[in-house]
Each structure stands twice: as structure tokens, then as C-alpha cells.
Amino acid sequence: MALTSGTKLGPYEIVSPLGAGGMGEVYRCRDPRLKREVAIKVLPQAFSLDADRLRRFEQEALATAALNHPNILAVFDIGTIEGSPYVVSELLEGETLRERLGSGSIAVRKALDYALQIAHGLAAAHEKGIIHRDLKPENLFVTKDGRVKILDFGLAKLTQDEPGTHTSLPTATHGTEAGVVMGTAGYMSPEQVRGIALDPRSDIFSFGAILYEMLSGKRAFHGDTAADTMSAILKEDPPDLNETNRNVSPALERVVQHCLEKNPEQRFHSARDVAFDLETLSNQSGTGSRLRAVTDQRRSYWKQAAVSARVDLRGKVRSRWAKHRVQRRLERRSERAGLRHSNRRPDVAPYRPPGQRGLEHLLQRRNGSAAEIRQWRCSARHALGGTADRRSTP
């Protein structure tokens, strides 16, 4: 049943359609009483044909609304329109996990963050006696601020086919009692495939399949047909995660494998246990990241110090080379003037009279005669008193 903009849905007003699927149509609506926008999912009219199913739907919706958990879609209201039940929930901005996985696997730290939020939401629901039964990436929503919301709690329970009818929906469902099958191929637990009674550990298996897909970018169980996929769930183990993502630690891979045990008794006993292990891994990952950051910082410091030392050494070498060039230039000029520099002959030494700067005079002694002073670049010479008949020390 398609609704147009402006249509009244009880006290709510349709603003625009948001999407449609096998579970009905979703609309953006406005609640004029509280001055806020909400999302309304209108379910197929066939759901109202069975009074018992409609009653169970209302009970599950009320139970979900009572959870009030940040990782579970908040349900505000329920009602019916022209015999079709609808659910009023908070309006989310972002994308489903299925859309997020369209670009490939998710980084390990981000996948751990998402998984931890999902586990907390499942734990809150399981503690209230609510099992999702159809956990899959399409029923997980990632908001723009990175919060994960679990959608459609209890709705899968309502998708039982009417006797003698056929459906083309990808969700093959029948109630939750023994002898029937419900769930989505690829994310169903072995007990769902066999049609036996379910408990919260069934959601843990589905959660493990989702976590595997987030880390590897591939489905844990996949076949050409739904029957092949169900057979893989019962008989096969997914490929090792390190074959597709070498960044996955052995500890994290053990958590995934523990969730995907075929026997429910060998899985985590509760979503709370899963959350505890994931939180431990997340803290270890954060510590490792901080250690890597400190190591990188120290490495950067020593690298900069080495560069500074190299630049300083290069400057000293250049300075000494410049001094050497100046000295060589002075020696060449002295030789051209017929004089010798002090490091060539001991009887010729630089002399700096008091009050004078630099090497402006040369002191020269010849054959024991009085020393003479000649100003640089000047031919005039002056005898230095008291130096006659004294020889310079070799």
C-alpha cells in the first residue's frame, strides 16, 4: 500500500517515502504533537488477517519499545491503517550495514566497534527474553555518527507463509516453535535450518556470520542456491579469516569461530559473554595502537635528531672548508708578495699590533737582523725595536 506525501497516518503526516521491501514500506513522517520527524513502517495487510499473529506482533513491539537501549531502534508507537499494521520508530540518518559492506571489508578496529555495539544490543534484548531470529546486515543500521542500531526485532516472527501460498521473498520464515524454519539463508543458525526450537544462541551464530563478513568482505556461508547455503551452514566451516585479512588477530578469529560453532552448546552462552571478549580485544587493540603511536613518535624524534646532527656536521665541514680556502688564499697572496706564511717558515709569523683587527701585519725576521713589520698590501717596512741580533725559535 503506497502512501503519498501529506497523507495522514493516525496522528502522523507522511512527508516522503524512504524505501520498500518484503516487510513493507517505510516513510518519513512528522509528528505534529511533539514537533519531530519519525519513521513509520507499514507492514503488509496480510499480517492483520491472523488475530493471533497481530497480537504477538503488538506484544513484541511493546517489549522492544521497553528496551530503551542505544543500540536498538527505538519504537514509539504502533497502530493500523486500512487493516495494515504499522510501527512508529525513531528516524535514522546513515546507511545499513549491507550498504556499508558494498565497498568491501571493514577495518578491524571499526569492525570491532560495530560488533561490540551489536553484542550489547543483543544482550539487552536477550535479557528481556526477546530473540531477533533474523539478524543480518540489512537489519543493522549505521548512523552518521557511527552508532549501530538493530532493526526489526520480532518482525521476522510475523513472516510465516499462509498455508497453500508461495512467496518470492528472500526471507524463508515460519514460526519459532520446533518443526518449522525461519530466517535468512546465509545467516541462519544450524538449529534454524533444522527447524528446531531456538534460544538466544541462535542470534549469536548469526552475529558470528555478520562479524566474519565485516572482517573478510565475504559471506561465511554461500552457495548457488538457498539449499546449498543451508547445507554449508550444517556441514562446512568458513575459510580462515587470515586468508583474506592478515590484520585479524588469532584471538579475534577464535571469537568468530566460537560464535559459529555448529553445536549451540559449544558457542558463547550469552551475548554478554561475546561483548566481554570483544571489549577485551578492543582494549588490547587500543593499547597496541597507543604503543605503536609512542614508538612512531620516538622514531620520528630520533630521525629528526639525526637529520639535525647531519645538518650541523655539514655546516661545520663547510665552515672549516671556508676557513681553509681563506688560509690558502692568504698563502698564495703572501707568496706573490715574496713572503712566507708562518706555517711554512718559522721566521715569518703573523703579527697583530694592539688595537688592530685581523691579519693586517706580517712579522718577518731575516738572518738575525731586527724584525721588520710590513703592513699588509704595503711595501713600507718598519724595524721592530729590541729585536736586533735575536733569532727566532725554530
Short mmCIF file of C-alpha atoms in Angstrom, two decimals, residues 5 13 25 27 38 49 53 65 68 71 81 102 109 112 120 154-156 208 210 215 272 306 319 322 334 352 383 388:
data_model
loop_
_atom_site.label_atom_id
_atom_site.label_comp_id
_atom_site.label_asym_id
_atom_site.label_seq_id
_atom_site.Cartn_x
_atom_site.Cartn_y
_atom_site.Cartn_z
CA SER A 5 3.05 12.95 0.77
CA GLU A 13 1.68 13.08 8.43
CA GLU A 25 7.09 0.34 3.05
CA TYR A 27 8.07 6.56 5.25
CA VAL A 38 9.79 9.84 12.80
CA LEU A 49 -5.64 -11.48 8.82
CA ARG A 53 -0.11 -13.11 14.79
CA ALA A 65 9.93 -0.34 22.95
CA ASN A 68 15.26 1.63 25.54
CA ASN A 71 21.90 0.05 20.02
CA ILE A 81 -4.31 1.83 8.76
CA GLY A 102 29.15 -2.92 -0.54
CA ARG A 109 39.16 -1.60 14.72
CA LEU A 112 35.32 -4.46 16.49
CA HIS A 120 25.46 -5.03 23.66
CA GLY A 154 10.47 -9.63 16.34
CA LEU A 155 9.25 -8.78 12.84
CA ALA A 156 10.74 -11.94 11.34
CA GLY A 208 29.27 -14.55 14.09
CA ILE A 210 28.00 -10.97 10.26
CA LEU A 215 36.30 -8.69 8.62
CA ARG A 272 27.07 -10.63 27.21
CA ALA A 306 69.81 12.53 13.17
CA SER A 319 82.86 26.33 7.83
CA ALA A 322 85.78 28.02 4.05
CA SER A 334 101.96 36.09 0.57
CA ARG A 352 98.58 41.83 15.22
CA ALA A 383 112.05 47.81 12.20
CA ALA A 388 118.33 43.03 16.66
#
